Amino acid sequence: MALTAPPEAQALLLDLQRIDTELQRIAHRARTLPEQARLDELTALSPSVREALVERENALDDARLELSRVESDVELVEKRIARDEGLVQQSSSVKDIAGLEHEVASLKTRLADLEEIELAIMEKVETLESEVADARSALAAHETAVAAATQARDEALGTLARDRDNQSADRADVAGRIPADLLALYEKQRERYGVGASHLRARISSASGVELTGNDLAAVRAAAPDAVILCPDSNAILVRTAESGL
């Protein structure tokens, strides 16, 4: 037996379809949030930003360790120079004094070389300290951007969730006023074809965008007002109203 339903019940399907279309839009928006895309972009950059800081910190640690070794060498050479110069003052042997003075001269040459190396490393440490500070600032700025992007994403999702809840509540209200068999057919067609109800306006089906002509138009005109008919192009329930142009 062909399904029938009062025209006003069929008209409710248009409200239901409008709500379902909005729910689909909300779901699509949630899947394609630009706020989520921005957060994903920033999150993908996080490892490289952190690695840049770790790399600079490791380089600074190595340079400081190298400086510490050179400073120890400088201190050791200075002590040996002081010791040998003290021995020169105390010695009365011309041979011993000559040997000590030669060693002192060699040590002072070594000390000059070490001090030059020490100065170069100190400059390197200073440069690396500046780079570490910049890297820490960059990481802090990145983390701030991630936090802001996370908040923006959460706020956008919250807005969508509220919209979805409101639409779902409206849907439940509308669906509750539609006869069960008509609602079941709507759900079936929507699941199969993506659209459950189509408004026939000026003889054009809103679901397909196609104008009904010929036999299709004649069949619709001949159908009883309470007959439930399907759009020949979209397979959605074709809802007739005063705007249908029949």
PDB file of C-alpha atoms in Angstrom:
ATOM      1  CA  MET A   1       0.000   0.000   0.000  1.00  0.00           C
ATOM      2  CA  ALA A   2       1.346   3.416  -0.954  1.00  0.00           C
ATOM      3  CA  LEU A   3       2.399   5.582   1.953  1.00  0.00           C
ATOM      4  CA  THR A   4       0.230   8.585   2.768  1.00  0.00           C
ATOM      5  CA  ALA A   5       0.629  11.428   5.207  1.00  0.00           C
ATOM      6  CA  PRO A   6      -1.106  14.763   5.729  1.00  0.00           C
ATOM      7  CA  PRO A   7       0.468  17.586   3.689  1.00  0.00           C
ATOM      8  CA  GLU A   8       1.306  19.465   6.878  1.00  0.00           C
ATOM      9  CA  ALA A   9       3.224  16.419   8.144  1.00  0.00           C
ATOM     10  CA  GLN A  10       5.096  16.199   4.858  1.00  0.00           C
ATOM     11  CA  ALA A  11       5.913  19.904   5.119  1.00  0.00           C
ATOM     12  CA  LEU A  12       7.623  19.196   8.430  1.00  0.00           C
ATOM     13  CA  LEU A  13      10.127  17.107   6.482  1.00  0.00           C
ATOM     14  CA  LEU A  14      11.493  20.321   4.975  1.00  0.00           C
ATOM     15  CA  ASP A  15      12.225  21.624   8.465  1.00  0.00           C
ATOM     16  CA  LEU A  16      13.840  18.307   9.329  1.00  0.00           C
ATOM     17  CA  GLN A  17      15.935  18.359   6.164  1.00  0.00           C
ATOM     18  CA  ARG A  18      17.003  21.916   6.871  1.00  0.00           C
ATOM     19  CA  ILE A  19      18.136  20.885  10.347  1.00  0.00           C
ATOM     20  CA  ASP A  20      19.936  17.808   9.036  1.00  0.00           C
ATOM     21  CA  THR A  21      21.707  19.921   6.428  1.00  0.00           C
ATOM     22  CA  GLU A  22      22.818  22.290   9.164  1.00  0.00           C
ATOM     23  CA  LEU A  23      24.012  19.377  11.291  1.00  0.00           C
ATOM     24  CA  GLN A  24      26.028  18.114   8.339  1.00  0.00           C
ATOM     25  CA  ARG A  25      27.516  21.571   7.894  1.00  0.00           C
ATOM     26  CA  ILE A  26      28.447  21.684  11.574  1.00  0.00           C
ATOM     27  CA  ALA A  27      30.068  18.238  11.363  1.00  0.00           C
ATOM     28  CA  HIS A  28      32.018  19.262   8.257  1.00  0.00           C
ATOM     29  CA  ARG A  29      33.098  22.473   9.941  1.00  0.00           C
ATOM     30  CA  ALA A  30      34.313  20.500  12.964  1.00  0.00           C
ATOM     31  CA  ARG A  31      36.385  18.239  10.689  1.00  0.00           C
ATOM     32  CA  THR A  32      37.888  21.141   8.743  1.00  0.00           C
ATOM     33  CA  LEU A  33      38.373  23.819  11.383  1.00  0.00           C
ATOM     34  CA  PRO A  34      40.979  26.388  10.278  1.00  0.00           C
ATOM     35  CA  GLU A  35      41.741  26.776  13.978  1.00  0.00           C
ATOM     36  CA  GLN A  36      42.616  23.063  14.111  1.00  0.00           C
ATOM     37  CA  ALA A  37      44.720  23.366  10.968  1.00  0.00           C
ATOM     38  CA  ARG A  38      46.660  26.244  12.540  1.00  0.00           C
ATOM     39  CA  LEU A  39      47.166  24.266  15.747  1.00  0.00           C
ATOM     40  CA  ASP A  40      48.349  21.234  13.769  1.00  0.00           C
ATOM     41  CA  GLU A  41      50.800  23.433  11.886  1.00  0.00           C
ATOM     42  CA  LEU A  42      52.234  24.872  15.092  1.00  0.00           C
ATOM     43  CA  THR A  43      52.333  21.472  16.796  1.00  0.00           C
ATOM     44  CA  ALA A  44      54.287  20.040  13.866  1.00  0.00           C
ATOM     45  CA  LEU A  45      56.871  22.803  14.317  1.00  0.00           C
ATOM     46  CA  SER A  46      57.261  22.225  18.075  1.00  0.00           C
ATOM     47  CA  PRO A  47      59.954  19.503  17.873  1.00  0.00           C
ATOM     48  CA  SER A  48      62.196  21.578  15.606  1.00  0.00           C
ATOM     49  CA  VAL A  49      61.828  24.659  17.831  1.00  0.00           C
ATOM     50  CA  ARG A  50      62.758  22.621  20.910  1.00  0.00           C
ATOM     51  CA  GLU A  51      65.593  20.865  19.079  1.00  0.00           C
ATOM     52  CA  ALA A  52      67.032  24.231  18.038  1.00  0.00           C
ATOM     53  CA  LEU A  53      67.219  25.243  21.697  1.00  0.00           C
ATOM     54  CA  VAL A  54      68.714  21.919  22.803  1.00  0.00           C
ATOM     55  CA  GLU A  55      71.300  22.126  20.013  1.00  0.00           C
ATOM     56  CA  ARG A  56      72.367  25.619  21.074  1.00  0.00           C
ATOM     57  CA  GLU A  57      72.404  24.643  24.766  1.00  0.00           C
ATOM     58  CA  ASN A  58      74.576  21.592  24.027  1.00  0.00           C
ATOM     59  CA  ALA A  59      76.949  23.725  21.962  1.00  0.00           C
ATOM     60  CA  LEU A  60      77.160  26.224  24.820  1.00  0.00           C
ATOM     61  CA  ASP A  61      77.857  23.454  27.344  1.00  0.00           C
ATOM     62  CA  ASP A  62      80.623  22.104  25.112  1.00  0.00           C
ATOM     63  CA  ALA A  63      82.152  25.564  24.689  1.00  0.00           C
ATOM     64  CA  ARG A  64      82.038  26.220  28.441  1.00  0.00           C
ATOM     65  CA  LEU A  65      83.692  22.868  29.081  1.00  0.00           C
ATOM     66  CA  GLU A  66      86.366  23.686  26.531  1.00  0.00           C
ATOM     67  CA  LEU A  67      86.882  27.093  28.163  1.00  0.00           C
ATOM     68  CA  SER A  68      87.178  25.458  31.572  1.00  0.00           C
ATOM     69  CA  ARG A  69      89.929  23.124  30.274  1.00  0.00           C
ATOM     70  CA  VAL A  70      91.839  26.003  28.710  1.00  0.00           C
ATOM     71  CA  GLU A  71      91.502  28.079  31.877  1.00  0.00           C
ATOM     72  CA  SER A  72      92.932  25.146  33.841  1.00  0.00           C
ATOM     73  CA  ASP A  73      95.845  24.939  31.406  1.00  0.00           C
ATOM     74  CA  VAL A  74      96.410  28.688  31.739  1.00  0.00           C
ATOM     75  CA  GLU A  75      96.393  28.423  35.525  1.00  0.00           C
ATOM     76  CA  LEU A  76      98.802  25.495  35.426  1.00  0.00           C
ATOM     77  CA  VAL A  77     101.252  27.295  33.111  1.00  0.00           C
ATOM     78  CA  GLU A  78     101.065  30.461  35.220  1.00  0.00           C
ATOM     79  CA  LYS A  79     101.920  28.431  38.326  1.00  0.00           C
ATOM     80  CA  ARG A  80     104.861  26.798  36.587  1.00  0.00           C
ATOM     81  CA  ILE A  81     106.133  30.180  35.428  1.00  0.00           C
ATOM     82  CA  ALA A  82     105.840  31.559  38.951  1.00  0.00           C
ATOM     83  CA  ARG A  83     107.622  28.507  40.360  1.00  0.00           C
ATOM     84  CA  ASP A  84     110.458  28.680  37.831  1.00  0.00           C
ATOM     85  CA  GLU A  85     110.877  32.431  38.309  1.00  0.00           C
ATOM     86  CA  GLY A  86     111.070  31.813  42.033  1.00  0.00           C
ATOM     87  CA  LEU A  87     113.734  29.157  41.481  1.00  0.00           C
ATOM     88  CA  VAL A  88     115.736  31.581  39.341  1.00  0.00           C
ATOM     89  CA  GLN A  89     115.787  34.033  42.230  1.00  0.00           C
ATOM     90  CA  GLN A  90     116.924  31.359  44.608  1.00  0.00           C
ATOM     91  CA  SER A  91     119.483  29.581  42.420  1.00  0.00           C
ATOM     92  CA  SER A  92     123.180  30.455  42.334  1.00  0.00           C
ATOM     93  CA  SER A  93     124.017  28.079  39.500  1.00  0.00           C
ATOM     94  CA  VAL A  94     124.487  29.849  36.200  1.00  0.00           C
ATOM     95  CA  LYS A  95     123.624  26.634  34.358  1.00  0.00           C
ATOM     96  CA  ASP A  96     120.464  26.080  36.365  1.00  0.00           C
ATOM     97  CA  ILE A  97     119.441  29.696  35.936  1.00  0.00           C
ATOM     98  CA  ALA A  98     119.923  29.496  32.158  1.00  0.00           C
ATOM     99  CA  GLY A  99     117.826  26.332  31.993  1.00  0.00           C
ATOM    100  CA  LEU A 100     115.086  27.826  34.109  1.00  0.00           C
ATOM    101  CA  GLU A 101     115.022  31.054  32.096  1.00  0.00           C
ATOM    102  CA  HIS A 102     114.717  29.038  28.876  1.00  0.00           C
ATOM    103  CA  GLU A 103     111.846  27.057  30.344  1.00  0.00           C
ATOM    104  CA  VAL A 104     110.162  30.274  31.531  1.00  0.00           C
ATOM    105  CA  ALA A 105     110.438  31.742  28.025  1.00  0.00           C
ATOM    106  CA  SER A 106     108.892  28.604  26.542  1.00  0.00           C
ATOM    107  CA  LEU A 107     106.135  28.645  29.152  1.00  0.00           C
ATOM    108  CA  LYS A 108     105.350  32.300  28.445  1.00  0.00           C
ATOM    109  CA  THR A 109     105.050  31.507  24.717  1.00  0.00           C
ATOM    110  CA  ARG A 110     102.731  28.649  25.618  1.00  0.00           C
ATOM    111  CA  LEU A 111     100.802  30.984  27.941  1.00  0.00           C
ATOM    112  CA  ALA A 112     100.358  33.563  25.192  1.00  0.00           C
ATOM    113  CA  ASP A 113      99.008  30.862  22.865  1.00  0.00           C
ATOM    114  CA  LEU A 114      96.642  29.590  25.544  1.00  0.00           C
ATOM    115  CA  GLU A 115      95.395  33.098  26.333  1.00  0.00           C
ATOM    116  CA  GLU A 116      94.667  33.660  22.649  1.00  0.00           C
ATOM    117  CA  ILE A 117      92.742  30.391  22.508  1.00  0.00           C
ATOM    118  CA  GLU A 118      90.981  31.347  25.761  1.00  0.00           C
ATOM    119  CA  LEU A 119      89.885  34.678  24.310  1.00  0.00           C
ATOM    120  CA  ALA A 120      88.512  33.020  21.162  1.00  0.00           C
ATOM    121  CA  ILE A 121      86.557  30.500  23.235  1.00  0.00           C
ATOM    122  CA  MET A 122      85.203  33.255  25.502  1.00  0.00           C
ATOM    123  CA  GLU A 123      83.924  35.072  22.426  1.00  0.00           C
ATOM    124  CA  LYS A 124      82.396  31.804  21.210  1.00  0.00           C
ATOM    125  CA  VAL A 125      80.698  31.303  24.593  1.00  0.00           C
ATOM    126  CA  GLU A 126      79.318  34.832  24.487  1.00  0.00           C
ATOM    127  CA  THR A 127      77.920  34.270  20.995  1.00  0.00           C
ATOM    128  CA  LEU A 128      76.367  30.948  22.009  1.00  0.00           C
ATOM    129  CA  GLU A 129      74.840  32.497  25.143  1.00  0.00           C
ATOM    130  CA  SER A 130      73.126  35.056  22.917  1.00  0.00           C
ATOM    131  CA  GLU A 131      71.927  32.295  20.576  1.00  0.00           C
ATOM    132  CA  VAL A 132      70.589  30.269  23.516  1.00  0.00           C
ATOM    133  CA  ALA A 133      68.712  33.329  24.782  1.00  0.00           C
ATOM    134  CA  ASP A 134      67.215  33.854  21.317  1.00  0.00           C
ATOM    135  CA  ALA A 135      66.265  30.170  21.078  1.00  0.00           C
ATOM    136  CA  ARG A 136      64.597  30.300  24.491  1.00  0.00           C
ATOM    137  CA  SER A 137      62.655  33.384  23.455  1.00  0.00           C
ATOM    138  CA  ALA A 138      61.626  31.650  20.231  1.00  0.00           C
ATOM    139  CA  LEU A 139      60.434  28.603  22.175  1.00  0.00           C
ATOM    140  CA  ALA A 140      58.493  30.782  24.629  1.00  0.00           C
ATOM    141  CA  ALA A 141      56.853  32.649  21.740  1.00  0.00           C
ATOM    142  CA  HIS A 142      56.042  29.353  20.026  1.00  0.00           C
ATOM    143  CA  GLU A 143      54.496  27.897  23.174  1.00  0.00           C
ATOM    144  CA  THR A 144      52.426  31.068  23.577  1.00  0.00           C
ATOM    145  CA  ALA A 145      51.227  30.694  19.982  1.00  0.00           C
ATOM    146  CA  VAL A 146      50.360  27.034  20.582  1.00  0.00           C
ATOM    147  CA  ALA A 147      48.396  27.954  23.707  1.00  0.00           C
ATOM    148  CA  ALA A 148      46.515  30.681  21.831  1.00  0.00           C
ATOM    149  CA  ALA A 149      45.794  28.333  18.913  1.00  0.00           C
ATOM    150  CA  THR A 150      44.583  25.658  21.316  1.00  0.00           C
ATOM    151  CA  GLN A 151      42.246  28.133  22.998  1.00  0.00           C
ATOM    152  CA  ALA A 152      40.935  29.334  19.614  1.00  0.00           C
ATOM    153  CA  ARG A 153      40.351  25.720  18.530  1.00  0.00           C
ATOM    154  CA  ASP A 154      38.585  24.872  21.779  1.00  0.00           C
ATOM    155  CA  GLU A 155      36.387  27.957  21.544  1.00  0.00           C
ATOM    156  CA  ALA A 156      35.457  27.135  17.945  1.00  0.00           C
ATOM    157  CA  LEU A 157      34.641  23.549  18.898  1.00  0.00           C
ATOM    158  CA  GLY A 158      32.617  24.802  21.853  1.00  0.00           C
ATOM    159  CA  THR A 159      30.570  27.067  19.588  1.00  0.00           C
ATOM    160  CA  LEU A 160      29.980  24.196  17.174  1.00  0.00           C
ATOM    161  CA  ALA A 161      29.004  21.887  20.019  1.00  0.00           C
ATOM    162  CA  ARG A 162      26.421  24.400  21.246  1.00  0.00           C
ATOM    163  CA  ASP A 163      25.095  24.829  17.717  1.00  0.00           C
ATOM    164  CA  ARG A 164      24.921  21.063  17.297  1.00  0.00           C
ATOM    165  CA  ASP A 165      23.091  20.627  20.587  1.00  0.00           C
ATOM    166  CA  ASN A 166      20.567  23.329  19.675  1.00  0.00           C
ATOM    167  CA  GLN A 167      19.981  21.836  16.238  1.00  0.00           C
ATOM    168  CA  SER A 168      19.667  18.337  17.719  1.00  0.00           C
ATOM    169  CA  ALA A 169      17.066  19.577  20.173  1.00  0.00           C
ATOM    170  CA  ASP A 170      15.124  21.215  17.335  1.00  0.00           C
ATOM    171  CA  ARG A 171      15.414  18.022  15.310  1.00  0.00           C
ATOM    172  CA  ALA A 172      13.983  15.919  18.125  1.00  0.00           C
ATOM    173  CA  ASP A 173      11.062  18.333  18.417  1.00  0.00           C
ATOM    174  CA  VAL A 174      10.314  18.290  14.695  1.00  0.00           C
ATOM    175  CA  ALA A 175      10.832  14.536  14.318  1.00  0.00           C
ATOM    176  CA  GLY A 176       8.440  13.940  17.206  1.00  0.00           C
ATOM    177  CA  ARG A 177       5.644  15.584  15.215  1.00  0.00           C
ATOM    178  CA  ILE A 178       6.153  13.472  12.078  1.00  0.00           C
ATOM    179  CA  PRO A 179       4.318  10.148  11.653  1.00  0.00           C
ATOM    180  CA  ALA A 180       6.634   7.224  12.354  1.00  0.00           C
ATOM    181  CA  ASP A 181       6.280   5.586   8.918  1.00  0.00           C
ATOM    182  CA  LEU A 182       6.935   8.888   7.121  1.00  0.00           C
ATOM    183  CA  LEU A 183       9.925   9.602   9.347  1.00  0.00           C
ATOM    184  CA  ALA A 184      11.308   6.099   8.704  1.00  0.00           C
ATOM    185  CA  LEU A 185      11.073   6.624   4.944  1.00  0.00           C
ATOM    186  CA  TYR A 186      12.771   9.995   5.261  1.00  0.00           C
ATOM    187  CA  GLU A 187      15.633   8.501   7.273  1.00  0.00           C
ATOM    188  CA  LYS A 188      15.977   5.636   4.814  1.00  0.00           C
ATOM    189  CA  GLN A 189      16.174   7.913   1.766  1.00  0.00           C
ATOM    190  CA  ARG A 190      18.530  10.313   3.524  1.00  0.00           C
ATOM    191  CA  GLU A 191      20.867   7.491   4.476  1.00  0.00           C
ATOM    192  CA  ARG A 192      20.848   6.090   0.947  1.00  0.00           C
ATOM    193  CA  TYR A 193      20.968   9.252  -1.119  1.00  0.00           C
ATOM    194  CA  GLY A 194      22.173  11.976   1.240  1.00  0.00           C
ATOM    195  CA  VAL A 195      18.904  13.935   1.130  1.00  0.00           C
ATOM    196  CA  GLY A 196      15.637  12.807   2.684  1.00  0.00           C
ATOM    197  CA  ALA A 197      13.223  15.551   1.573  1.00  0.00           C
ATOM    198  CA  SER A 198      13.115  17.851  -1.416  1.00  0.00           C
ATOM    199  CA  HIS A 199      11.010  20.954  -1.754  1.00  0.00           C
ATOM    200  CA  LEU A 200       9.191  21.234  -5.083  1.00  0.00           C
ATOM    201  CA  ARG A 201       9.282  24.951  -5.782  1.00  0.00           C
ATOM    202  CA  ALA A 202       8.193  26.377  -9.152  1.00  0.00           C
ATOM    203  CA  ARG A 203       8.293  22.772 -10.430  1.00  0.00           C
ATOM    204  CA  ILE A 204      12.004  22.511  -9.549  1.00  0.00           C
ATOM    205  CA  SER A 205      13.184  19.916  -7.053  1.00  0.00           C
ATOM    206  CA  SER A 206      15.457  21.580  -4.475  1.00  0.00           C
ATOM    207  CA  ALA A 207      17.413  18.357  -3.957  1.00  0.00           C
ATOM    208  CA  SER A 208      18.313  17.847  -7.606  1.00  0.00           C
ATOM    209  CA  GLY A 209      17.878  21.338  -9.022  1.00  0.00           C
ATOM    210  CA  VAL A 210      16.006  19.765 -11.928  1.00  0.00           C
ATOM    211  CA  GLU A 211      12.628  20.978 -13.210  1.00  0.00           C
ATOM    212  CA  LEU A 212       9.911  18.368 -13.419  1.00  0.00           C
ATOM    213  CA  THR A 213       8.434  18.062 -16.909  1.00  0.00           C
ATOM    214  CA  GLY A 214       6.424  15.615 -18.971  1.00  0.00           C
ATOM    215  CA  ASN A 215       5.284  12.417 -17.331  1.00  0.00           C
ATOM    216  CA  ASP A 216       7.004  13.204 -14.045  1.00  0.00           C
ATOM    217  CA  LEU A 217       5.146  16.494 -13.695  1.00  0.00           C
ATOM    218  CA  ALA A 218       1.870  14.856 -14.742  1.00  0.00           C
ATOM    219  CA  ALA A 219       2.299  12.126 -12.131  1.00  0.00           C
ATOM    220  CA  VAL A 220       2.918  14.673  -9.396  1.00  0.00           C
ATOM    221  CA  ARG A 221      -0.106  16.708 -10.429  1.00  0.00           C
ATOM    222  CA  ALA A 222      -2.262  13.591 -10.421  1.00  0.00           C
ATOM    223  CA  ALA A 223      -1.120  12.454  -6.992  1.00  0.00           C
ATOM    224  CA  ALA A 224      -3.451  12.964  -4.043  1.00  0.00           C
ATOM    225  CA  PRO A 225      -2.396  15.739  -1.603  1.00  0.00           C
ATOM    226  CA  ASP A 226      -1.627  13.173   1.087  1.00  0.00           C
ATOM    227  CA  ALA A 227       0.287  10.812  -1.223  1.00  0.00           C
ATOM    228  CA  VAL A 228       3.964  10.496  -0.370  1.00  0.00           C
ATOM    229  CA  ILE A 229       5.948  10.628  -3.590  1.00  0.00           C
ATOM    230  CA  LEU A 230       9.644  10.560  -4.385  1.00  0.00           C
ATOM    231  CA  CYS A 231      11.627  12.943  -6.515  1.00  0.00           C
ATOM    232  CA  PRO A 232      12.445  11.107  -9.760  1.00  0.00           C
ATOM    233  CA  ASP A 233      15.966  12.572  -9.821  1.00  0.00           C
ATOM    234  CA  SER A 234      17.103  12.663  -6.170  1.00  0.00           C
ATOM    235  CA  ASN A 235      14.920   9.906  -4.668  1.00  0.00           C
ATOM    236  CA  ALA A 236      14.138  12.228  -1.763  1.00  0.00           C
ATOM    237  CA  ILE A 237      10.542  12.631  -0.594  1.00  0.00           C
ATOM    238  CA  LEU A 238       9.093  15.342  -2.821  1.00  0.00           C
ATOM    239  CA  VAL A 239       7.252  17.843  -0.648  1.00  0.00           C
ATOM    240  CA  ARG A 240       4.578  19.906  -2.390  1.00  0.00           C
ATOM    241  CA  THR A 241       3.529  23.325  -1.115  1.00  0.00           C
ATOM    242  CA  ALA A 242       1.739  26.366  -2.443  1.00  0.00           C
ATOM    243  CA  GLU A 243       5.054  27.320  -4.078  1.00  0.00           C
ATOM    244  CA  SER A 244       5.269  24.141  -6.140  1.00  0.00           C
ATOM    245  CA  GLY A 245       3.692  25.678  -9.247  1.00  0.00           C
ATOM    246  CA  LEU A 246       1.364  22.809  -9.891  1.00  0.00           C
TER     247      LEU A 246
END
